[in-house]
Short mmCIF file of C-alpha atoms and ligand atoms in Angstrom, two decimals:
data_model
loop_
_atom_site.label_atom_id
_atom_site.label_comp_id
_atom_site.label_asym_id
_atom_site.label_seq_id
_atom_site.Cartn_x
_atom_site.Cartn_y
_atom_site.Cartn_z
CA MET A 1 -0.06 0.24 0.26
CA SER A 2 2.88 2.32 0.86
CA ASP A 3 3.97 2.41 -2.91
CA TRP A 4 0.44 2.64 -3.96
CA PRO A 5 0.32 6.64 -5.36
CA LEU A 6 -2.32 8.91 -3.35
CA TRP A 7 -5.29 10.04 -5.29
CA GLU A 8 -7.46 13.19 -4.79
CA VAL A 9 -11.04 12.56 -5.23
CA PHE A 10 -13.77 15.10 -6.89
CA VAL A 11 -17.53 14.07 -6.40
CA ARG A 12 -20.29 15.82 -8.31
CA PRO A 13 -22.88 15.61 -6.01
CA ARG A 14 -25.86 16.24 -8.58
CA ARG A 15 -26.11 17.56 -12.43
CA GLY A 16 -25.49 21.47 -12.69
CA LEU A 17 -23.26 21.56 -9.86
CA ALA A 18 -19.41 21.33 -10.09
CA HIS A 19 -17.03 18.44 -8.83
CA GLN A 20 -15.73 19.14 -5.34
CA HIS A 21 -13.08 18.05 -3.45
CA VAL A 22 -13.96 15.37 -0.88
CA GLY A 23 -10.66 13.42 0.34
CA SER A 24 -8.10 11.05 -1.06
CA LEU A 25 -7.15 7.83 -1.09
CA HIS A 26 -4.63 5.12 -2.20
CA ALA A 27 -4.81 2.99 -5.16
CA PRO A 28 -2.50 1.13 -7.48
CA ASP A 29 -4.43 3.07 -10.68
CA GLY A 30 -7.14 5.19 -11.82
CA ALA A 31 -9.50 2.31 -12.28
CA LEU A 32 -9.24 1.53 -8.87
CA ALA A 33 -8.87 4.44 -7.24
CA LEU A 34 -12.25 5.17 -9.18
CA ARG A 35 -13.85 2.13 -7.37
CA ASN A 36 -12.41 2.73 -4.33
CA ALA A 37 -13.64 6.35 -4.41
CA ARG A 38 -17.30 5.14 -5.25
CA ASP A 39 -17.00 2.68 -2.13
CA LEU A 40 -15.68 5.32 0.14
CA TYR A 41 -17.22 8.76 -0.52
CA THR A 42 -20.72 7.71 -2.22
CA ARG A 43 -22.28 5.32 0.06
CA ARG A 44 -25.22 7.40 0.57
CA GLY A 45 -25.58 8.41 -3.15
CA GLU A 46 -23.38 11.45 -2.75
CA GLY A 47 -22.52 11.86 -5.97
CA VAL A 48 -23.67 11.45 -9.95
CA SER A 49 -19.93 11.65 -11.11
CA ILE A 50 -16.43 11.17 -9.89
CA TRP A 51 -13.05 12.21 -10.64
CA VAL A 52 -9.81 11.17 -9.04
CA VAL A 53 -6.29 13.01 -9.59
CA PRO A 54 -2.72 11.80 -9.01
CA ALA A 55 -2.18 13.96 -6.05
CA ASP A 56 1.31 14.61 -7.35
CA ARG A 57 -0.14 16.34 -10.58
CA VAL A 58 -1.56 18.68 -8.67
CA VAL A 59 0.09 22.44 -9.08
CA ALA A 60 -0.91 24.63 -5.98
CA SER A 61 0.02 27.63 -4.78
CA SER A 62 2.07 28.27 -1.73
CA PRO A 63 0.48 29.98 1.45
CA GLU A 64 3.96 31.82 2.09
CA GLU A 65 3.15 33.74 -1.06
CA LYS A 66 -0.46 34.07 -0.62
CA ASP A 67 -0.40 38.16 -0.11
CA ALA A 68 2.10 38.63 -2.82
CA PHE A 69 0.58 36.35 -5.00
CA PHE A 70 -3.03 37.47 -4.81
CA ASP A 71 -1.99 41.10 -4.58
CA PRO A 72 -3.01 41.75 -8.58
CA ALA A 73 -6.49 41.77 -7.06
CA ALA A 74 -6.43 43.34 -3.86
CA ASP A 75 -6.29 47.09 -5.10
CA LYS A 76 -9.02 46.70 -7.41
CA PRO A 77 -11.94 47.42 -5.47
CA TYR A 78 -13.71 48.81 -8.59
CA ARG A 79 -14.14 45.07 -10.01
CA HIS A 80 -16.90 45.18 -7.34
CA PRO A 81 -20.34 46.65 -8.23
CA THR A 82 -20.48 47.61 -4.80
CA PHE A 83 -17.55 50.34 -5.78
CA TYR A 84 -19.76 52.51 -7.84
CA ASP A 85 -22.29 55.15 -6.52
CA VAL A 86 -25.68 55.50 -8.18
CA PRO A 87 -28.34 57.86 -7.47
CA GLU A 88 -31.12 56.86 -5.44
CA GLY A 89 -34.23 55.42 -7.48
CA VAL A 90 -32.50 54.65 -10.82
CA PRO A 91 -34.30 51.28 -11.29
CA HIS A 92 -32.68 47.38 -12.84
CA LEU A 93 -28.90 49.07 -12.14
CA MET B 1 5.18 19.85 22.86
CA THR B 2 7.59 21.77 25.39
CA GLY B 3 8.79 25.05 24.03
CA HIS B 4 5.44 26.10 23.23
CA ARG B 5 3.97 27.79 25.58
CA TYR B 6 1.25 30.98 25.51
CA GLN B 7 0.54 33.76 27.95
CA CYS B 8 -2.52 32.20 29.01
CA ALA B 9 -4.41 34.65 31.13
CA PHE B 10 -7.57 33.11 30.39
CA VAL B 11 -6.82 29.31 30.99
CA SER B 12 -8.61 29.75 34.50
CA GLN B 13 -11.43 30.71 32.78
CA VAL B 14 -11.90 28.33 30.38
CA GLY B 15 -14.79 26.71 32.10
CA TYR B 16 -17.77 24.63 31.16
CA ALA B 17 -19.67 25.82 27.87
CA ARG B 18 -17.36 28.50 26.89
CA PRO B 19 -15.65 28.03 23.39
CA MET B 20 -12.38 29.34 23.00
CA VAL B 21 -12.47 32.58 21.60
CA THR B 22 -10.03 34.68 23.77
CA PRO B 23 -6.67 35.97 21.78
CA ILE B 24 -3.59 33.94 22.28
CA THR B 25 -0.37 35.30 22.23
CA PRO B 26 2.58 33.33 21.57
CA VAL B 27 5.71 33.48 23.56
CA SER B 28 7.89 31.43 21.63
CA ASP B 29 8.72 30.07 18.24
CA GLU B 30 5.16 29.74 17.46
CA PRO B 31 4.54 30.85 13.59
CA ALA B 32 2.77 34.54 13.56
CA SER B 33 0.72 33.16 10.71
CA PHE B 34 -0.72 30.25 12.74
CA THR B 35 -1.40 32.62 15.86
CA ALA B 36 -3.40 34.78 13.80
CA LEU B 37 -5.38 31.95 12.48
CA LEU B 38 -6.21 30.41 15.69
CA ALA B 39 -7.01 33.99 16.92
CA ALA B 40 -9.45 34.46 13.87
CA GLU B 41 -11.07 30.96 14.50
CA GLU B 42 -10.12 30.20 10.85
CA ARG B 43 -8.74 26.61 10.02
CA VAL B 44 -5.31 25.71 9.49
CA GLU B 45 -5.02 23.70 5.99
CA PRO B 46 -1.91 21.65 5.58
CA ARG B 47 0.64 23.51 3.89
CA ASP B 48 0.16 26.53 6.52
CA GLU B 49 3.28 26.91 8.97
CA MET B 50 2.35 25.23 12.26
CA PRO B 51 4.40 24.33 15.54
CA GLU B 52 5.74 20.85 15.57
CA GLY B 53 3.79 20.26 19.07
CA TYR B 54 0.57 21.23 16.98
CA ARG B 55 1.31 18.76 14.13
CA ARG B 56 2.31 15.95 16.65
CA THR B 57 -0.84 16.59 18.97
CA LEU B 58 -2.81 16.01 15.63
CA VAL B 59 -1.33 13.12 14.10
CA ARG B 60 -1.18 11.28 17.64
CA GLN B 61 -5.07 12.12 18.04
CA ILE B 62 -6.33 11.82 14.37
CA ALA B 63 -4.33 8.21 14.11
CA GLN B 64 -5.82 7.06 17.12
CA HIS B 65 -9.29 7.80 16.47
CA ALA B 66 -8.61 5.96 12.97
CA HIS B 67 -7.52 3.04 14.37
CA SER B 68 -10.43 2.79 16.95
CA GLU B 69 -12.51 2.93 13.93
CA ILE B 70 -11.08 0.14 12.27
CA ILE B 71 -10.63 -1.98 15.47
CA GLY B 72 -14.17 -1.06 16.22
CA MET B 73 -15.46 -2.89 13.13
CA GLN B 74 -14.32 -6.27 15.20
CA PRO B 75 -16.89 -6.40 18.11
CA GLU B 76 -19.73 -6.28 15.65
CA GLY B 77 -18.02 -7.77 12.96
CA GLU B 78 -18.51 -11.06 14.80
CA TRP B 79 -22.15 -10.75 14.66
CA ILE B 80 -22.64 -10.01 11.38
CA SER B 81 -23.24 -13.75 10.44
CA ARG B 82 -25.35 -14.46 13.31
CA ALA B 83 -27.77 -11.48 12.86
CA PRO B 84 -31.19 -12.67 13.24
CA SER B 85 -32.72 -11.30 10.24
CA LEU B 86 -31.65 -10.40 6.95
CA ARG B 87 -33.00 -6.87 7.37
CA ARG B 88 -30.80 -7.09 10.45
CA LYS B 89 -27.71 -8.28 8.76
CA ALA B 90 -27.71 -6.04 5.88
CA ILE B 91 -28.06 -3.08 8.37
CA LEU B 92 -24.85 -4.45 10.58
CA LEU B 93 -23.21 -4.98 6.98
CA ALA B 94 -23.64 -1.05 6.15
CA LYS B 95 -22.46 0.04 9.54
CA VAL B 96 -19.27 -1.60 10.12
CA GLN B 97 -18.65 -0.73 6.29
CA ASP B 98 -19.10 2.92 7.43
CA GLU B 99 -16.47 2.15 10.23
CA ALA B 100 -13.90 1.34 7.54
CA GLY B 101 -14.48 4.16 5.97
CA HIS B 102 -14.17 6.72 8.89
CA GLY B 103 -11.19 4.96 9.36
CA LEU B 104 -9.86 5.87 5.54
CA TYR B 105 -11.10 9.41 5.98
CA LEU B 106 -8.87 9.89 9.35
CA TYR B 107 -6.19 8.19 7.91
CA SER B 108 -6.16 10.56 4.79
CA ALA B 109 -6.34 13.43 6.98
CA ALA B 110 -3.32 11.98 9.23
CA GLU B 111 -1.66 11.82 5.94
CA THR B 112 -1.89 15.53 5.00
CA LEU B 113 0.36 16.02 8.32
CA GLY B 114 3.22 14.19 7.05
CA ALA B 115 2.45 10.56 8.30
CA SER B 116 2.49 7.77 5.73
CA ARG B 117 -0.12 5.31 5.84
CA GLU B 118 1.96 2.27 6.23
CA GLU B 119 3.93 4.25 9.28
CA LEU B 120 0.08 4.57 10.69
CA LEU B 121 -0.98 1.04 10.33
CA ASP B 122 2.59 -0.17 11.61
CA ALA B 123 1.97 1.93 14.76
CA LEU B 124 -1.00 0.30 15.43
CA HIS B 125 -0.20 -3.18 14.68
CA THR B 126 2.85 -2.94 17.22
CA GLY B 127 1.17 -1.05 19.81
CA ARG B 128 3.00 2.12 19.32
CA GLN B 129 -0.37 3.80 18.92
CA LYS B 130 -3.18 3.10 20.89
CA TYR B 131 -7.16 2.70 20.08
CA SER B 132 -10.03 3.50 22.12
CA SER B 133 -10.38 0.58 24.85
CA ILE B 134 -14.02 0.28 24.27
CA PHE B 135 -13.05 -2.31 21.90
CA ASN B 136 -11.47 -4.47 23.88
CA TYR B 137 -15.16 -5.48 25.56
CA PRO B 138 -16.23 -8.67 24.35
CA THR B 139 -19.76 -8.89 22.48
CA ARG B 140 -21.55 -11.72 24.22
CA THR B 141 -25.04 -11.73 22.85
CA TRP B 142 -26.83 -10.04 19.89
CA ALA B 143 -28.31 -7.38 22.64
CA ASP B 144 -24.37 -6.14 22.54
CA VAL B 145 -24.48 -5.01 19.09
CA GLY B 146 -27.91 -3.01 20.07
CA ALA B 147 -25.73 -1.56 23.12
CA ILE B 148 -22.86 -0.54 21.12
CA GLY B 149 -24.94 1.07 18.43
CA TRP B 150 -27.02 3.23 21.06
CA LEU B 151 -24.19 3.67 23.93
CA VAL B 152 -20.90 3.69 21.94
CA ASP B 153 -21.63 5.08 19.00
CA GLY B 154 -24.08 7.58 20.94
CA ALA B 155 -20.95 8.64 22.88
CA ALA B 156 -18.58 8.91 20.06
CA ILE B 157 -21.38 11.34 18.55
CA VAL B 158 -20.78 13.64 21.71
CA ASN B 159 -17.34 13.35 21.61
CA GLN B 160 -17.22 14.06 17.60
CA VAL B 161 -19.48 16.80 17.04
CA PRO B 162 -17.22 19.35 18.42
CA LEU B 163 -14.41 18.16 16.46
CA CYS B 164 -16.48 19.12 13.24
CA ARG B 165 -15.49 22.73 14.48
CA CYS B 166 -11.40 21.68 14.87
CA SER B 167 -8.89 24.15 13.95
CA TYR B 168 -7.34 21.57 11.50
CA GLY B 169 -9.28 21.86 8.21
CA PRO B 170 -8.81 18.33 7.01
CA TYR B 171 -9.80 16.80 10.07
CA ALA B 172 -13.05 19.04 10.66
CA ARG B 173 -13.91 18.04 7.21
CA ALA B 174 -13.60 14.40 7.87
CA MET B 175 -15.51 14.93 11.06
CA VAL B 176 -18.44 16.54 9.61
CA ARG B 177 -18.55 13.44 6.97
CA ILE B 178 -18.25 10.92 10.06
CA CYS B 179 -21.10 13.05 12.00
CA LYS B 180 -23.34 12.56 9.02
CA GLU B 181 -23.26 9.08 8.84
CA GLU B 182 -23.03 8.31 12.93
CA SER B 183 -26.43 8.88 13.97
CA PHE B 184 -27.81 5.93 11.64
CA HIS B 185 -25.60 3.78 13.87
CA GLN B 186 -27.05 5.07 16.98
CA ARG B 187 -30.66 4.80 15.76
CA GLN B 188 -29.98 1.06 14.63
CA GLY B 189 -28.44 0.07 18.01
CA PHE B 190 -31.51 1.77 19.64
CA GLU B 191 -34.25 -0.16 17.34
CA ILE B 192 -32.19 -3.41 18.37
CA LEU B 193 -32.59 -2.69 22.27
CA HIS B 194 -35.98 -1.66 21.53
CA THR B 195 -37.03 -4.64 19.74
CA LEU B 196 -35.75 -6.59 22.39
CA ALA B 197 -36.98 -4.81 25.59
CA HIS B 198 -40.32 -5.11 24.27
CA GLY B 199 -40.08 -9.02 23.13
CA THR B 200 -39.94 -11.76 25.50
CA PRO B 201 -39.08 -11.80 29.11
CA ALA B 202 -35.83 -13.74 28.14
CA GLN B 203 -35.33 -10.70 25.45
CA HIS B 204 -35.77 -7.90 27.82
CA ARG B 205 -33.25 -9.69 30.03
CA MET B 206 -31.03 -9.88 27.40
CA ALA B 207 -31.29 -6.06 26.41
CA GLN B 208 -31.06 -5.41 30.03
CA ASP B 209 -27.76 -7.27 30.49
CA ALA B 210 -26.26 -5.55 27.62
CA VAL B 211 -26.96 -2.23 28.72
CA ASP B 212 -25.80 -3.06 32.37
CA ARG B 213 -22.36 -4.01 30.59
CA TRP B 214 -21.70 -1.33 28.30
CA TRP B 215 -22.88 1.72 30.45
CA TRP B 216 -19.54 2.30 32.33
CA PRO B 217 -17.27 1.60 29.79
CA SER B 218 -19.29 3.56 27.67
CA LEU B 219 -18.93 6.82 30.39
CA MET B 220 -15.04 6.05 30.37
CA MET B 221 -14.89 6.66 26.46
CA PHE B 222 -15.00 10.54 27.33
CA GLY B 223 -11.36 9.95 28.81
CA PRO B 224 -10.21 10.55 32.38
CA PRO B 225 -11.67 13.20 34.33
CA ASP B 226 -10.55 16.72 33.79
CA ASP B 227 -8.06 17.20 36.94
CA ALA B 228 -6.29 13.95 35.39
CA SER B 229 -6.27 14.95 31.57
CA GLU B 230 -2.66 15.55 30.44
CA HIS B 231 -3.53 16.62 26.74
CA SER B 232 -6.42 18.60 27.43
CA GLN B 233 -5.29 22.08 28.23
CA GLN B 234 -2.81 22.36 25.28
CA SER B 235 -5.60 21.02 23.10
CA MET B 236 -8.12 23.39 24.09
CA ARG B 237 -5.65 26.36 23.37
CA TRP B 238 -5.18 25.10 19.86
CA GLY B 239 -8.79 24.74 18.73
CA ILE B 240 -8.62 21.02 18.74
CA LYS B 241 -10.39 20.23 21.82
CA ARG B 242 -13.48 22.52 22.22
CA PHE B 243 -15.03 21.00 25.32
CA SER B 244 -13.51 19.11 28.52
CA ASN B 245 -13.95 15.38 29.01
CA ASP B 246 -16.29 15.82 32.13
CA GLU B 247 -18.54 18.10 30.24
CA LEU B 248 -19.08 16.05 27.17
CA ARG B 249 -19.37 12.90 29.85
CA GLN B 250 -22.36 15.08 31.33
CA ARG B 251 -23.67 16.02 28.19
CA PHE B 252 -23.98 12.22 27.06
CA VAL B 253 -25.53 11.24 30.43
CA ASP B 254 -28.43 14.00 30.01
CA MET B 255 -28.92 12.67 26.48
CA THR B 256 -29.05 8.96 27.63
CA VAL B 257 -31.52 8.74 30.83
CA PRO B 258 -34.25 9.81 28.94
CA GLN B 259 -33.66 7.54 26.02
CA ALA B 260 -32.98 4.59 28.72
CA GLU B 261 -36.63 5.18 30.07
CA ALA B 262 -38.18 5.22 26.13
CA LEU B 263 -36.56 1.68 26.03
CA GLY B 264 -37.77 0.63 29.21
CA LEU B 265 -34.43 -0.24 30.34
CA THR B 266 -32.86 0.88 33.46
CA LEU B 267 -28.96 2.39 33.69
CA PRO B 268 -26.63 0.25 36.26
CA ASP B 269 -26.03 3.23 38.73
CA PRO B 270 -27.89 3.56 41.86
CA ASP B 271 -26.62 7.26 42.34
CA LEU B 272 -28.01 8.32 39.09
CA ARG B 273 -30.60 11.06 39.52
CA TRP B 274 -31.82 14.28 38.30
CA ASN B 275 -30.38 17.06 40.11
CA PRO B 276 -32.59 20.15 39.58
CA GLU B 277 -30.29 23.08 40.79
CA ARG B 278 -27.61 21.70 38.19
CA GLY B 279 -29.87 20.88 35.59
CA SER B 280 -28.03 17.93 34.91
CA TYR B 281 -28.00 14.15 36.01
CA ASP B 282 -25.68 13.21 38.94
CA PHE B 283 -24.25 10.21 38.40
CA GLY B 284 -21.62 7.74 40.55
CA GLU B 285 -18.10 7.55 40.68
CA ILE B 286 -16.25 5.88 37.71
CA ASP B 287 -13.75 3.26 38.67
CA PHE B 288 -11.04 4.74 36.06
CA SER B 289 -8.45 1.94 37.30
CA GLU B 290 -10.31 -0.14 35.35
CA LEU B 291 -9.78 2.31 32.22
CA TYR B 292 -6.11 2.48 32.94
CA ALA B 293 -5.51 -1.22 32.88
CA VAL B 294 -7.41 -1.19 29.65
CA ILE B 295 -5.27 1.52 27.88
CA ARG B 296 -2.26 -0.29 29.14
CA GLY B 297 -3.30 -3.37 27.32
CA ASP B 298 -4.43 -5.44 29.74
CA GLY B 299 -8.06 -5.63 28.25
CA PRO B 300 -9.16 -9.03 27.96
CA LEU B 301 -9.34 -8.53 24.50
CA ASN B 302 -6.32 -6.26 23.46
CA ARG B 303 -3.84 -9.00 22.00
CA GLN B 304 -6.73 -10.91 20.13
CA ARG B 305 -7.87 -7.26 18.31
CA ILE B 306 -4.72 -6.74 17.23
CA ALA B 307 -3.80 -10.53 16.19
CA HIS B 308 -7.13 -10.49 13.97
CA ARG B 309 -6.14 -6.84 12.58
CA VAL B 310 -2.50 -7.89 11.68
CA GLY B 311 -3.80 -11.40 10.13
CA ALA B 312 -6.33 -9.83 8.01
CA HIS B 313 -3.54 -7.42 6.83
CA GLU B 314 -1.58 -10.26 6.38
CA ARG B 315 -3.89 -12.10 4.25
CA GLY B 316 -4.81 -9.40 2.17
CA ALA B 317 -0.90 -8.91 1.27
CA TRP B 318 -1.31 -10.88 -2.08
CA VAL B 319 -4.12 -8.50 -3.43
CA ARG B 320 -2.30 -5.68 -2.95
CA GLU B 321 0.69 -6.96 -4.41
CA ALA B 322 -1.39 -8.09 -7.39
CA ALA B 323 -3.02 -4.85 -8.01
CA SER B 324 0.62 -3.39 -7.97
CA ALA B 325 1.96 -5.95 -10.65
CA TYR B 326 -0.91 -5.37 -12.80
CA GLU B 327 -0.36 -1.88 -13.04
CA ALA B 328 3.02 -1.94 -13.55
CA LYS B 329 2.60 -4.18 -16.33
CA ARG B 330 0.27 -2.08 -17.84
CA ALA B 331 2.44 1.09 -17.26
CA ASP B 332 5.10 -1.08 -19.08
CA VAL B 333 2.63 -1.44 -22.13
CA ARG B 334 2.03 2.10 -22.01
CA GLY B 335 5.82 2.53 -22.46
CA GLU B 336 5.73 4.68 -18.94
CA VAL B 337 8.19 4.60 -16.24
CA PRO B 338 6.58 2.96 -13.30
CA ALA B 339 5.87 5.41 -10.51
FE1 LIG C 401 -17.37 5.25 13.64
FE1 LIG C 402 -20.20 4.49 14.19
#
């Protein structure tokens, strides 16, 4: 089991919703990872579709760089509708 | 865990029913980002900086929790082939399968802290890490399956609900999933006992006998009394634990007494009575010397549980090897370098 890779599991709870990360598991290959994911994460009909992704293939942003990395969005409040002054009583805006 | 001390003016205020919200001031090498997360009641996630003591405490607690789920399959698993009807058998199978799932959610959570699955299993198999001593009691009759579901899963729920708000994200998320599944466990146990308690006199006696044997061990599941609990205060400061052992135990007693009345069964404690001043039930003294003996591994079934677990692991080795060999062969056909 130690040499079985780790897989991250994503489940789509129902049609119309995106797949969501639910946890991880070990399996020797994708087909078994899917079956194990079904038995582990959808025993009560929690999903209509499952993705399994090798954990070592996930590229993640680093928490230490969090501020710098997301900095470009931090000083642009004008991207939000609440930034704008709208005169009282203007409809549908 | 030494080297992570805080100026904790608030420790003495950590009384009952008071979730931790007081700001924490580190005086040691605790990363400022970690302190800030705790102070804001935000979750700590796997790649965040955290004190080594926090990481170690979590690995120990999550591993022990995972081991308990896995070993906890055994006392009830023994009754799957002897369940009194197909309905009961299907239910018990599903329940025991859930416990396996709980173990796996928790092992995954522990792995996000850098522990490896193999190390964790090895620590269980060699006795370096413990599991809940409740599973070292025998299941003598079918009524024990009912008593376990009602009392043991019931106590587990009381322990686990606050862990859904634990400061470590992956552990809290695993607990949310587990808590959702536990209420069926408790109800099926209650239903078994209710059926027996309203059956023949012999069935009623069987139900009462099981409750008599499981009541005190269930109270001990909440751990030692607060004044003897080594890890509690630090865990509270870290937002891993939210309520004290004694408070959770009291909560369980208060919930359970009316349920026992509904079952028509008695709880084996002559000192159990409603205390209108406290708005809670008073209950008798717990014999913790028995708990400590069972924790040390003197439990009647400790050796047998571990031997069974190791045996299952070893007998399953060929399946793991075959699956690995199959994937290696296919990777070879695909012309990939095996992982
Ligand atoms: Fe469980
Ligand atoms: Fe359970």
